[in-house]
PDB file of C-alpha atoms in Angstrom:
ATOM      1  CA  MET U  29       0.000   0.000   0.000  1.00 38.00           C
ATOM      2  CA  ALA U  30       1.415   3.372  -0.978  1.00 39.00           C
ATOM      3  CA  ARG U  31       2.156   5.669   1.902  1.00 43.00           C
ATOM      4  CA  GLY U  32       0.196   8.501   0.343  1.00 38.00           C
ATOM      5  CA  GLN U  33      -2.961   6.390   0.476  1.00 37.00           C
ATOM      6  CA  ARG U  34      -3.217   6.235   4.253  1.00 40.00           C
ATOM      7  CA  GLN U  35      -5.889   8.539   5.678  1.00 36.00           C
ATOM      8  CA  GLY U  36      -7.243   8.737   9.170  1.00 34.00           C
ATOM      9  CA  LYS U  37     -10.394  10.476  10.276  1.00 33.00           C
ATOM     10  CA  ALA U  38      -8.385  13.314  11.799  1.00 31.00           C
ATOM     11  CA  ALA U  39      -6.853  13.936   8.394  1.00 31.00           C
ATOM     12  CA  SER U  40      -9.804  13.475   6.061  1.00 29.00           C
ATOM     13  CA  GLY U  41     -12.952  13.448   8.133  1.00 33.00           C
ATOM     14  CA  ARG U  42     -13.480   9.751   7.394  1.00 31.00           C
ATOM     15  CA  GLY U  43     -12.932   6.840   9.766  1.00 33.00           C
ATOM     16  CA  ARG U  44     -11.147   3.602   9.012  1.00 33.00           C
ATOM     17  CA  SER U  45     -14.439   1.953   8.168  1.00 31.00           C
ATOM     18  CA  GLY U  46     -15.641   4.854   6.036  1.00 32.00           C
ATOM     19  CA  ASN U  47     -15.512   5.210   2.271  1.00 32.00           C
ATOM     20  CA  GLY U  48     -11.833   6.008   2.216  1.00 33.00           C
ATOM     21  CA  GLY U  49     -10.070   5.183   5.470  1.00 35.00           C
ATOM     22  CA  ARG U  50      -6.464   3.980   5.141  1.00 40.00           C
ATOM     23  CA  ASN U  51      -7.132   2.734   1.629  1.00 34.00           C
ATOM     24  CA  GLY U  52      -8.233   5.970   0.050  1.00 33.00           C
ATOM     25  CA  ASN U  53      -7.196   6.704  -3.525  1.00 33.00           C
ATOM     26  CA  SER U  54      -5.411   9.977  -2.949  1.00 35.00           C
ATOM     27  CA  GLY U  55      -1.743   9.962  -3.851  1.00 37.00           C
ATOM     28  CA  ARG U  56      -1.044  12.918  -1.586  1.00 36.00           C
ATOM     29  CA  ARG U  57      -0.204  12.871   2.097  1.00 44.00           C
ATOM     30  CA  PRO U  58      -3.318  14.044   3.976  1.00 44.00           C
ATOM     31  CA  GLN U  59      -3.093  17.300   5.865  1.00 47.00           C
ATOM     32  CA  PHE U  60      -3.937  17.106   9.546  1.00 51.00           C
ATOM     33  CA  GLN U  61      -7.218  18.917  10.149  1.00 46.00           C
ATOM     34  CA  GLY U  62      -7.506  18.708  13.929  1.00 44.00           C
ATOM     35  CA  HIS U  63      -6.801  21.518  16.391  1.00 41.00           C
ATOM     36  CA  LYS U  64      -3.211  22.544  16.061  1.00 39.00           C
ATOM     37  CA  GLN U  65      -2.514  22.588  19.770  1.00 37.00           C
ATOM     38  CA  LYS U  66      -3.735  22.756  23.309  1.00 39.00           C
ATOM     39  CA  SER U  67      -2.949  26.397  24.005  1.00 34.00           C
ATOM     40  CA  SER U  68      -5.626  28.919  22.959  1.00 30.00           C
ATOM     41  CA  ARG U  69      -2.964  31.590  23.196  1.00 31.00           C
ATOM     42  CA  ASP U  70      -0.968  29.855  20.508  1.00 34.00           C
ATOM     43  CA  MET U  71      -4.116  29.547  18.346  1.00 30.00           C
ATOM     44  CA  ARG U  72      -4.551  33.320  18.524  1.00 31.00           C
ATOM     45  CA  ASP U  73      -0.939  33.919  17.637  1.00 35.00           C
ATOM     46  CA  GLY U  74      -1.441  32.273  14.239  1.00 34.00           C
ATOM     47  CA  GLY U  75       1.461  32.032  11.815  1.00 35.00           C
ATOM     48  CA  SER U  76       3.660  34.445  13.757  1.00 36.00           C
ATOM     49  CA  ARG U  77       4.317  31.702  16.325  1.00 38.00           C
ATOM     50  CA  SER U  78       6.460  29.643  13.986  1.00 38.00           C
ATOM     51  CA  GLN U  79       8.512  32.723  13.064  1.00 37.00           C
ATOM     52  CA  ARG U  80       9.160  33.499  16.704  1.00 41.00           C
ATOM     53  CA  SER U  81       9.984  29.852  17.358  1.00 42.00           C
ATOM     54  CA  GLU U  82      12.619  29.952  14.617  1.00 41.00           C
ATOM     55  CA  SER U  83      14.078  33.139  16.092  1.00 41.00           C
ATOM     56  CA  ARG U  84      14.234  31.632  19.567  1.00 44.00           C
ATOM     57  CA  GLY U  85      15.748  28.489  18.125  1.00 44.00           C
ATOM     58  CA  ALA U  86      18.553  30.492  16.532  1.00 39.00           C
ATOM     59  CA  LYS U  87      19.320  32.167  19.844  1.00 38.00           C
ATOM     60  CA  ARG U  88      19.305  28.865  21.708  1.00 40.00           C
ATOM     61  CA  SER U  89      21.661  27.303  19.195  1.00 38.00           C
ATOM     62  CA  ALA U  90      24.237  29.878  20.210  1.00 34.00           C
ATOM     63  CA  LEU U  91      24.451  28.427  23.717  1.00 32.00           C
ATOM     64  CA  THR U  92      27.761  26.842  24.528  1.00 32.00           C
ATOM     65  CA  ALA U  93      28.022  23.138  25.269  1.00 34.00           C
ATOM     66  CA  LYS U  94      28.780  23.997  28.888  1.00 34.00           C
ATOM     67  CA  GLN U  95      25.548  26.011  29.212  1.00 35.00           C
ATOM     68  CA  ARG U  96      23.507  23.150  27.770  1.00 37.00           C
ATOM     69  CA  ARG U  97      25.083  20.455  29.951  1.00 39.00           C
ATOM     70  CA  PRO U  98      22.463  19.017  32.294  1.00 43.00           C
ATOM     71  CA  VAL U  99      23.087  19.645  35.970  1.00 42.00           C
ATOM     72  CA  SER U 100      22.122  16.040  36.698  1.00 49.00           C
ATOM     73  CA  ASP U 101      25.542  14.644  35.742  1.00 82.00           C
ATOM     74  CA  LEU U 102      26.459  14.749  39.446  1.00 87.00           C
ATOM     75  CA  ILE U 103      25.075  12.294  42.017  1.00 89.00           C
ATOM     76  CA  GLU U 104      25.652  12.965  45.690  1.00 88.00           C
ATOM     77  CA  GLY U 105      24.951  11.068  48.872  1.00 89.00           C
ATOM     78  CA  ARG U 106      25.618   7.453  49.810  1.00 91.00           C
ATOM     79  CA  ARG U 107      22.184   6.062  49.090  1.00 89.00           C
ATOM     80  CA  ALA U 108      21.948   7.846  45.745  1.00 86.00           C
ATOM     81  CA  VAL U 109      25.368   6.539  44.711  1.00 91.00           C
ATOM     82  CA  ALA U 110      24.437   3.004  45.761  1.00 90.00           C
ATOM     83  CA  GLU U 111      21.214   3.253  43.730  1.00 85.00           C
ATOM     84  CA  ALA U 112      23.181   4.495  40.724  1.00 87.00           C
ATOM     85  CA  LEU U 113      25.431   1.453  40.956  1.00 90.00           C
ATOM     86  CA  ASP U 114      22.408  -0.838  41.298  1.00 86.00           C
ATOM     87  CA  ALA U 115      20.774   0.749  38.238  1.00 81.00           C
ATOM     88  CA  GLY U 116      23.899   0.333  36.134  1.00 84.00           C
ATOM     89  CA  ILE U 117      24.285   4.054  35.477  1.00 87.00           C
ATOM     90  CA  PRO U 118      27.636   4.603  33.721  1.00 89.00           C
ATOM     91  CA  LEU U 119      29.895   6.541  36.104  1.00 93.00           C
ATOM     92  CA  LYS U 120      32.869   8.598  35.016  1.00 93.00           C
ATOM     93  CA  SER U 121      34.557   9.392  38.342  1.00 95.00           C
ATOM     94  CA  ALA U 122      34.005   9.596  42.093  1.00 96.00           C
ATOM     95  CA  PHE U 123      35.095  12.079  44.737  1.00 96.00           C
ATOM     96  CA  VAL U 124      35.346  10.898  48.339  1.00 95.00           C
ATOM     97  CA  GLN U 125      36.030  12.979  51.435  1.00 94.00           C
ATOM     98  CA  ASP U 126      39.621  12.293  52.479  1.00 90.00           C
ATOM     99  CA  SER U 127      38.943  12.386  56.227  1.00 85.00           C
ATOM    100  CA  LEU U 128      36.290   9.636  55.911  1.00 85.00           C
ATOM    101  CA  ALA U 129      37.703   7.410  53.186  1.00 76.00           C
ATOM    102  CA  ASP U 130      39.322   4.940  55.571  1.00 76.00           C
ATOM    103  CA  SER U 131      37.474   5.493  58.833  1.00 81.00           C
ATOM    104  CA  ASP U 132      33.861   5.159  57.672  1.00 86.00           C
ATOM    105  CA  SER U 133      32.912   1.545  56.936  1.00 89.00           C
ATOM    106  CA  ALA U 134      29.791   2.377  54.898  1.00 88.00           C
ATOM    107  CA  LEU U 135      31.743   4.800  52.732  1.00 93.00           C
ATOM    108  CA  SER U 136      34.600   2.312  52.381  1.00 92.00           C
ATOM    109  CA  SER U 137      32.109  -0.280  51.127  1.00 92.00           C
ATOM    110  CA  LEU U 138      30.897   2.120  48.450  1.00 94.00           C
ATOM    111  CA  VAL U 139      34.464   2.863  47.413  1.00 94.00           C
ATOM    112  CA  ARG U 140      35.116  -0.868  46.989  1.00 94.00           C
ATOM    113  CA  ARG U 141      32.063  -1.167  44.783  1.00 95.00           C
ATOM    114  CA  LEU U 142      33.235   1.765  42.694  1.00 96.00           C
ATOM    115  CA  ASP U 143      36.684   0.210  42.389  1.00 94.00           C
ATOM    116  CA  GLY U 144      35.085  -3.042  41.318  1.00 94.00           C
ATOM    117  CA  GLU U 145      33.199  -1.226  38.540  1.00 94.00           C
ATOM    118  CA  GLY U 146      36.399   0.436  37.349  1.00 95.00           C
ATOM    119  CA  VAL U 147      35.326   3.928  38.399  1.00 96.00           C
ATOM    120  CA  PRO U 148      38.310   6.176  39.264  1.00 96.00           C
ATOM    121  CA  VAL U 149      38.068   7.364  42.877  1.00 95.00           C
ATOM    122  CA  GLU U 150      39.757  10.555  44.068  1.00 95.00           C
ATOM    123  CA  THR U 151      40.003  11.601  47.722  1.00 94.00           C
ATOM    124  CA  VAL U 152      39.380  15.303  48.171  1.00 95.00           C
ATOM    125  CA  PRO U 153      38.827  17.685  51.080  1.00 95.00           C
ATOM    126  CA  ARG U 154      35.300  18.327  52.268  1.00 93.00           C
ATOM    127  CA  SER U 155      35.431  21.854  50.869  1.00 94.00           C
ATOM    128  CA  ARG U 156      35.708  20.400  47.370  1.00 94.00           C
ATOM    129  CA  LEU U 157      32.615  18.263  47.893  1.00 94.00           C
ATOM    130  CA  ASP U 158      30.765  21.260  49.317  1.00 92.00           C
ATOM    131  CA  GLN U 159      31.505  23.115  46.082  1.00 92.00           C
ATOM    132  CA  LEU U 160      30.177  20.246  43.966  1.00 90.00           C
ATOM    133  CA  SER U 161      27.107  19.619  46.112  1.00 86.00           C
ATOM    134  CA  SER U 162      23.781  21.146  45.114  1.00 77.00           C
ATOM    135  CA  HIS U 163      22.256  20.969  48.601  1.00 75.00           C
ATOM    136  CA  GLY U 164      25.127  20.229  51.005  1.00 78.00           C
ATOM    137  CA  ALA U 165      24.062  16.645  51.784  1.00 84.00           C
ATOM    138  CA  HIS U 166      26.815  14.783  49.969  1.00 92.00           C
ATOM    139  CA  GLN U 167      27.657  12.585  52.981  1.00 91.00           C
ATOM    140  CA  GLY U 168      31.272  12.435  51.918  1.00 93.00           C
ATOM    141  CA  ILE U 169      30.783  11.236  48.334  1.00 94.00           C
ATOM    142  CA  VAL U 170      29.904  12.680  44.925  1.00 94.00           C
ATOM    143  CA  VAL U 171      30.076  10.809  41.609  1.00 95.00           C
ATOM    144  CA  ARG U 172      29.951  12.097  38.053  1.00 93.00           C
ATOM    145  CA  THR U 173      28.035  10.194  35.393  1.00 90.00           C
ATOM    146  CA  ARG U 174      29.436   9.524  31.934  1.00 87.00           C
ATOM    147  CA  PRO U 175      27.917  11.600  29.108  1.00 87.00           C
ATOM    148  CA  PHE U 176      25.127   9.655  27.455  1.00 89.00           C
ATOM    149  CA  GLU U 177      25.831   8.615  23.888  1.00 91.00           C
ATOM    150  CA  TYR U 178      22.845   9.697  21.841  1.00 96.00           C
ATOM    151  CA  ALA U 179      21.912   8.052  18.571  1.00 96.00           C
ATOM    152  CA  SER U 180      20.989   9.774  15.305  1.00 97.00           C
ATOM    153  CA  VAL U 181      17.670   9.579  13.487  1.00 98.00           C
ATOM    154  CA  GLU U 182      19.472   7.419  10.931  1.00 98.00           C
ATOM    155  CA  ASP U 183      20.407   4.998  13.733  1.00 98.00           C
ATOM    156  CA  VAL U 184      16.762   4.787  14.799  1.00 98.00           C
ATOM    157  CA  ILE U 185      15.631   4.159  11.228  1.00 98.00           C
ATOM    158  CA  ALA U 186      18.259   1.447  10.856  1.00 98.00           C
ATOM    159  CA  ALA U 187      17.056  -0.198  14.065  1.00 97.00           C
ATOM    160  CA  ALA U 188      13.492  -0.146  12.705  1.00 98.00           C
ATOM    161  CA  GLY U 189      14.385  -2.366   9.760  1.00 97.00           C
ATOM    162  CA  GLU U 190      11.877  -2.728   6.930  1.00 94.00           C
ATOM    163  CA  GLY U 191       8.712  -3.982   8.621  1.00 95.00           C
ATOM    164  CA  ASP U 192       6.345  -2.767  11.314  1.00 97.00           C
ATOM    165  CA  ALA U 193       8.110  -0.459  13.754  1.00 98.00           C
ATOM    166  CA  LEU U 194       7.365   2.157  16.394  1.00 98.00           C
ATOM    167  CA  VAL U 195       9.323   5.342  17.048  1.00 98.00           C
ATOM    168  CA  VAL U 196       8.254   7.686  19.857  1.00 98.00           C
ATOM    169  CA  VAL U 197       8.893  11.387  19.214  1.00 98.00           C
ATOM    170  CA  LEU U 198       8.740  13.711  22.226  1.00 98.00           C
ATOM    171  CA  ASP U 199       7.949  17.351  21.563  1.00 97.00           C
ATOM    172  CA  HIS U 200       9.819  18.978  24.454  1.00 95.00           C
ATOM    173  CA  VAL U 201       8.776  16.747  27.329  1.00 97.00           C
ATOM    174  CA  THR U 202      10.593  18.465  30.185  1.00 95.00           C
ATOM    175  CA  ASP U 203      10.132  16.228  33.230  1.00 94.00           C
ATOM    176  CA  GLU U 204      12.919  13.664  33.502  1.00 92.00           C
ATOM    177  CA  GLY U 205      10.622  11.246  35.312  1.00 93.00           C
ATOM    178  CA  ASN U 206       8.049  11.368  32.515  1.00 96.00           C
ATOM    179  CA  PHE U 207      10.788  11.026  29.943  1.00 97.00           C
ATOM    180  CA  GLY U 208      12.261   7.967  31.625  1.00 94.00           C
ATOM    181  CA  ALA U 209       8.832   6.358  32.012  1.00 96.00           C
ATOM    182  CA  ILE U 210       8.097   6.872  28.308  1.00 98.00           C
ATOM    183  CA  VAL U 211      11.437   5.348  27.320  1.00 97.00           C
ATOM    184  CA  ARG U 212      10.656   2.366  29.515  1.00 96.00           C
ATOM    185  CA  SER U 213       7.273   1.824  27.858  1.00 98.00           C
ATOM    186  CA  ALA U 214       8.777   2.247  24.399  1.00 98.00           C
ATOM    187  CA  GLU U 215      11.489  -0.313  25.113  1.00 97.00           C
ATOM    188  CA  VAL U 216       9.061  -2.817  26.647  1.00 97.00           C
ATOM    189  CA  VAL U 217       6.813  -2.872  23.557  1.00 98.00           C
ATOM    190  CA  GLY U 218       9.824  -3.211  21.261  1.00 98.00           C
ATOM    191  CA  ALA U 219      10.020   0.288  19.802  1.00 98.00           C
ATOM    192  CA  ALA U 220      12.894   1.028  17.445  1.00 98.00           C
ATOM    193  CA  GLY U 221      13.820   4.268  19.201  1.00 98.00           C
ATOM    194  CA  VAL U 222      12.896   7.545  20.834  1.00 98.00           C
ATOM    195  CA  VAL U 223      13.518  11.014  19.368  1.00 98.00           C
ATOM    196  CA  ILE U 224      13.878  14.117  21.557  1.00 98.00           C
ATOM    197  CA  ALA U 225      14.854  17.749  21.087  1.00 97.00           C
ATOM    198  CA  ASN U 226      18.321  18.907  22.099  1.00 94.00           C
ATOM    199  CA  THR U 227      17.037  22.012  23.936  1.00 94.00           C
ATOM    200  CA  ARG U 228      14.198  22.753  26.372  1.00 94.00           C
ATOM    201  CA  ALA U 229      13.644  19.050  26.929  1.00 96.00           C
ATOM    202  CA  ALA U 230      14.494  16.378  29.459  1.00 94.00           C
ATOM    203  CA  THR U 231      17.702  14.518  28.713  1.00 93.00           C
ATOM    204  CA  VAL U 232      19.160  11.204  29.794  1.00 91.00           C
ATOM    205  CA  GLY U 233      20.246  11.943  33.341  1.00 84.00           C
ATOM    206  CA  VAL U 234      20.039  10.272  36.704  1.00 80.00           C
ATOM    207  CA  GLY U 235      16.260  10.598  36.917  1.00 82.00           C
ATOM    208  CA  ALA U 236      15.752   9.073  33.475  1.00 88.00           C
ATOM    209  CA  TYR U 237      18.040   6.144  34.303  1.00 85.00           C
ATOM    210  CA  LYS U 238      15.992   5.408  37.392  1.00 83.00           C
ATOM    211  CA  THR U 239      12.459   5.896  36.056  1.00 88.00           C
ATOM    212  CA  SER U 240      13.272   3.975  32.873  1.00 90.00           C
ATOM    213  CA  ALA U 241      14.623   1.076  34.971  1.00 85.00           C
ATOM    214  CA  GLY U 242      17.730   1.153  32.797  1.00 84.00           C
ATOM    215  CA  ALA U 243      15.766   1.079  29.524  1.00 92.00           C
ATOM    216  CA  VAL U 244      17.739   4.091  28.258  1.00 92.00           C
ATOM    217  CA  LEU U 245      20.659   1.690  27.832  1.00 89.00           C
ATOM    218  CA  HIS U 246      18.682  -0.681  25.592  1.00 93.00           C
ATOM    219  CA  ILE U 247      16.957   1.535  23.027  1.00 96.00           C
ATOM    220  CA  PRO U 248      18.380   4.178  20.626  1.00 97.00           C
ATOM    221  CA  ILE U 249      17.585   7.707  21.777  1.00 98.00           C
ATOM    222  CA  ALA U 250      18.185  10.373  19.150  1.00 98.00           C
ATOM    223  CA  GLN U 251      18.671  13.978  20.225  1.00 97.00           C
ATOM    224  CA  VAL U 252      17.958  16.377  17.362  1.00 97.00           C
ATOM    225  CA  PRO U 253      17.997  20.157  16.782  1.00 97.00           C
ATOM    226  CA  ASN U 254      14.881  20.113  14.592  1.00 97.00           C
ATOM    227  CA  LEU U 255      11.929  17.861  15.443  1.00 98.00           C
ATOM    228  CA  PRO U 256       9.898  18.624  12.289  1.00 98.00           C
ATOM    229  CA  ARG U 257      12.865  17.642  10.154  1.00 98.00           C
ATOM    230  CA  ALA U 258      13.297  14.433  12.170  1.00 98.00           C
ATOM    231  CA  ILE U 259       9.629  13.593  11.597  1.00 98.00           C
ATOM    232  CA  ASP U 260      10.091  14.186   7.876  1.00 98.00           C
ATOM    233  CA  GLN U 261      13.081  11.812   7.888  1.00 98.00           C
ATOM    234  CA  LEU U 262      10.937   9.155   9.514  1.00 98.00           C
ATOM    235  CA  LYS U 263       8.182   9.726   6.966  1.00 98.00           C
ATOM    236  CA  GLU U 264      10.704   9.364   4.165  1.00 98.00           C
ATOM    237  CA  ALA U 265      11.575   5.980   5.684  1.00 98.00           C
ATOM    238  CA  GLY U 266       7.960   4.813   5.466  1.00 97.00           C
ATOM    239  CA  PHE U 267       6.627   5.942   8.850  1.00 98.00           C
ATOM    240  CA  TRP U 268       3.304   7.655   9.421  1.00 98.00           C
ATOM    241  CA  ALA U 269       3.291  10.404  12.029  1.00 98.00           C
ATOM    242  CA  CYS U 270       0.488  10.319  14.587  1.00 98.00           C
ATOM    243  CA  ALA U 271      -0.055  13.289  16.890  1.00 97.00           C
ATOM    244  CA  ALA U 272      -1.347  12.294  20.315  1.00 96.00           C
ATOM    245  CA  THR U 273      -3.731  15.138  21.064  1.00 93.00           C
ATOM    246  CA  GLU U 274      -7.034  15.464  22.896  1.00 89.00           C
ATOM    247  CA  HIS U 275      -8.296  17.550  19.974  1.00 89.00           C
ATOM    248  CA  ALA U 276      -8.036  14.726  17.435  1.00 93.00           C
ATOM    249  CA  GLU U 277     -11.258  13.541  15.788  1.00 92.00           C
ATOM    250  CA  GLN U 278     -10.340   9.853  16.010  1.00 94.00           C
ATOM    251  CA  ASP U 279      -9.853   8.027  19.268  1.00 95.00           C
ATOM    252  CA  VAL U 280      -6.954   5.642  19.805  1.00 94.00           C
ATOM    253  CA  TRP U 281      -9.111   2.588  19.054  1.00 95.00           C
ATOM    254  CA  SER U 282     -10.112   3.717  15.557  1.00 94.00           C
ATOM    255  CA  ALA U 283      -7.031   5.648  14.416  1.00 96.00           C
ATOM    256  CA  PRO U 284      -4.574   3.703  12.199  1.00 95.00           C
ATOM    257  CA  LEU U 285      -1.945   3.039  14.850  1.00 95.00           C
ATOM    258  CA  GLY U 286      -0.338  -0.080  13.395  1.00 95.00           C
ATOM    259  CA  GLY U 287       2.489  -0.581  10.910  1.00 96.00           C
ATOM    260  CA  ARG U 288       5.399   1.835  10.787  1.00 98.00           C
ATOM    261  CA  LEU U 289       4.348   4.510  13.230  1.00 98.00           C
ATOM    262  CA  ALA U 290       5.999   7.659  14.565  1.00 98.00           C
ATOM    263  CA  LEU U 291       4.013   8.448  17.723  1.00 98.00           C
ATOM    264  CA  VAL U 292       4.369  12.135  18.598  1.00 98.00           C
ATOM    265  CA  MET U 293       3.729  13.093  22.239  1.00 98.00           C
ATOM    266  CA  GLY U 294       3.509  16.702  23.386  1.00 96.00           C
ATOM    267  CA  SER U 295       4.985  18.533  26.340  1.00 93.00           C
ATOM    268  CA  GLU U 296       3.378  18.506  29.775  1.00 90.00           C
ATOM    269  CA  GLY U 297       2.074  22.066  29.612  1.00 87.00           C
ATOM    270  CA  GLU U 298       1.659  23.055  25.976  1.00 89.00           C
ATOM    271  CA  GLY U 299       0.998  19.786  24.190  1.00 93.00           C
ATOM    272  CA  ILE U 300       2.267  19.434  20.631  1.00 96.00           C
ATOM    273  CA  SER U 301       3.476  22.653  19.037  1.00 95.00           C
ATOM    274  CA  ARG U 302       1.866  23.963  15.884  1.00 95.00           C
ATOM    275  CA  LEU U 303       5.062  23.545  13.883  1.00 96.00           C
ATOM    276  CA  VAL U 304       5.426  19.894  14.871  1.00 97.00           C
ATOM    277  CA  LEU U 305       1.713  19.197  14.443  1.00 96.00           C
ATOM    278  CA  ASP U 306       1.834  20.533  10.896  1.00 96.00           C
ATOM    279  CA  HIS U 307       4.228  17.681  10.054  1.00 97.00           C
ATOM    280  CA  CYS U 308       1.939  14.958  11.429  1.00 97.00           C
ATOM    281  CA  ASP U 309      -0.359  12.914   9.179  1.00 97.00           C
ATOM    282  CA  PHE U 310      -3.232  12.330  11.584  1.00 97.00           C
ATOM    283  CA  GLY U 311      -4.146  12.551  15.243  1.00 97.00           C
ATOM    284  CA  ALA U 312      -5.450  10.238  17.930  1.00 97.00           C
ATOM    285  CA  ARG U 313      -6.920  10.897  21.353  1.00 94.00           C
ATOM    286  CA  LEU U 314      -7.645   8.743  24.385  1.00 94.00           C
ATOM    287  CA  PRO U 315     -11.346   8.373  25.172  1.00 92.00           C
ATOM    288  CA  GLN U 316     -12.307   9.162  28.736  1.00 88.00           C
ATOM    289  CA  ARG U 317     -15.375   9.013  30.943  1.00 89.00           C
ATOM    290  CA  GLY U 318     -14.079  10.465  34.191  1.00 89.00           C
ATOM    291  CA  ARG U 319     -13.806  14.049  35.352  1.00 85.00           C
ATOM    292  CA  VAL U 320     -10.027  14.415  35.478  1.00 82.00           C
ATOM    293  CA  GLU U 321      -8.803  16.508  32.574  1.00 77.00           C
ATOM    294  CA  SER U 322      -6.466  13.884  31.081  1.00 77.00           C
ATOM    295  CA  LEU U 323      -3.675  11.413  31.765  1.00 88.00           C
ATOM    296  CA  ASN U 324      -0.156  12.748  31.988  1.00 93.00           C
ATOM    297  CA  VAL U 325       2.106  12.328  28.980  1.00 96.00           C
ATOM    298  CA  ALA U 326       3.884   9.242  30.330  1.00 96.00           C
ATOM    299  CA  GLN U 327       0.623   7.400  31.047  1.00 96.00           C
ATOM    300  CA  ALA U 328      -0.861   8.376  27.693  1.00 96.00           C
ATOM    301  CA  ALA U 329       2.278   7.257  25.855  1.00 97.00           C
ATOM    302  CA  THR U 330       2.110   3.856  27.550  1.00 97.00           C
ATOM    303  CA  VAL U 331      -1.493   3.314  26.445  1.00 97.00           C
ATOM    304  CA  MET U 332      -0.725   4.294  22.864  1.00 97.00           C
ATOM    305  CA  CYS U 333       2.469   2.248  22.681  1.00 98.00           C
ATOM    306  CA  TYR U 334       0.518  -0.815  23.765  1.00 98.00           C
ATOM    307  CA  GLU U 335      -2.219  -0.119  21.226  1.00 97.00           C
ATOM    308  CA  TRP U 336       0.463  -0.152  18.517  1.00 98.00           C
ATOM    309  CA  LEU U 337       1.771  -3.450  19.903  1.00 98.00           C
ATOM    310  CA  ARG U 338      -1.746  -4.918  19.921  1.00 97.00           C
ATOM    311  CA  ARG U 339      -2.261  -3.966  16.280  1.00 95.00           C
ATOM    312  CA  VAL U 340       1.004  -5.416  14.995  1.00 95.00           C
ATOM    313  CA  SER U 341       0.598  -8.533  17.150  1.00 94.00           C
ATOM    314  CA  GLN U 342      -2.852  -9.187  15.692  1.00 90.00           C
ATOM    315  CA  LYS U 343      -1.455  -8.631  12.224  1.00 81.00           C
ATOM    316  CA  GLY U 344       1.244 -11.214  12.878  1.00 71.00           C
ATOM    317  CA  GLU U 345      -1.248 -13.725  14.239  1.00 66.00           C
ATOM    318  CA  GLY U 346      -3.431 -13.249  11.167  1.00 61.00           C
ATOM    319  CA  ALA U 347      -0.490 -13.852   8.861  1.00 59.00           C
ATOM    320  CA  GLU U 348       0.326 -17.104  10.714  1.00 56.00           C
ATOM    321  CA  LEU U 349      -3.265 -18.317  10.327  1.00 52.00           C
ATOM    322  CA  ASP U 350      -3.233 -17.465   6.604  1.00 56.00           C
ATOM    323  CA  GLY U 351      -0.019 -19.466   6.258  1.00 54.00           C
TER     324      GLY U 351
END
């Protein structure tokens, strides 16, 4: 089936079971017709928003690498260091208070573990640890994590292979806990990768290692300067881009969420930006009956990742029966 034939209700006003659905005859990629984003302020701003976004992006690109480095590359405190070792977080170096290195049995035990993992340990005066500490509760030890090695979009596409595949694209999700939880869900369902922005977004730090239960080490995570361009690259590789938005016409059960899917999730506060949404093919929303406004982005991503898995699993079972 040609990629230009796929149409969802959010794109064309017709459901999967309608006259057109995914098998419509149009050779053009459908334009997303749902609401462009959650923020009414952004709706009023109209086309000027994208121009301002480009201007802000140019200013942000001028930041030095040091300014962009996440503050979470330092872990302090004995329990936190022990948890980092348990989680398999790659550690670059450790700093231990010289007056406690030999006299404190609990600290000595941690040092032995660090030695066993091949982490260089340096004894330093307490004043040095006080300088490194963010809240003064280092308990005689601070470790530095290794920089995370991000993948490229090309790496993610390569990991996807030629068949059904899922890639999760995060439009400036800022909470590291949400980010880690989404990576965990993506890895569990067998996604080919996760794509994030390189500014104004959560990165792979201590929180993401913990909330992902180490999943960040087992799935390609691409960090890109331009999310719309990354989505276009995925589309060129045969993916369809689905915007997860409460304003979509189709719910998650009727939207075409199988096959090669780029699932785009929006930020916690603003949802999916207009510029990113303009590059999506269709939208999908989660139906709800309760009074709470909506699930958070990590919970919603989990539901939608599993709906993709259900679709491709059923497809595989059908192929086995046909065989």
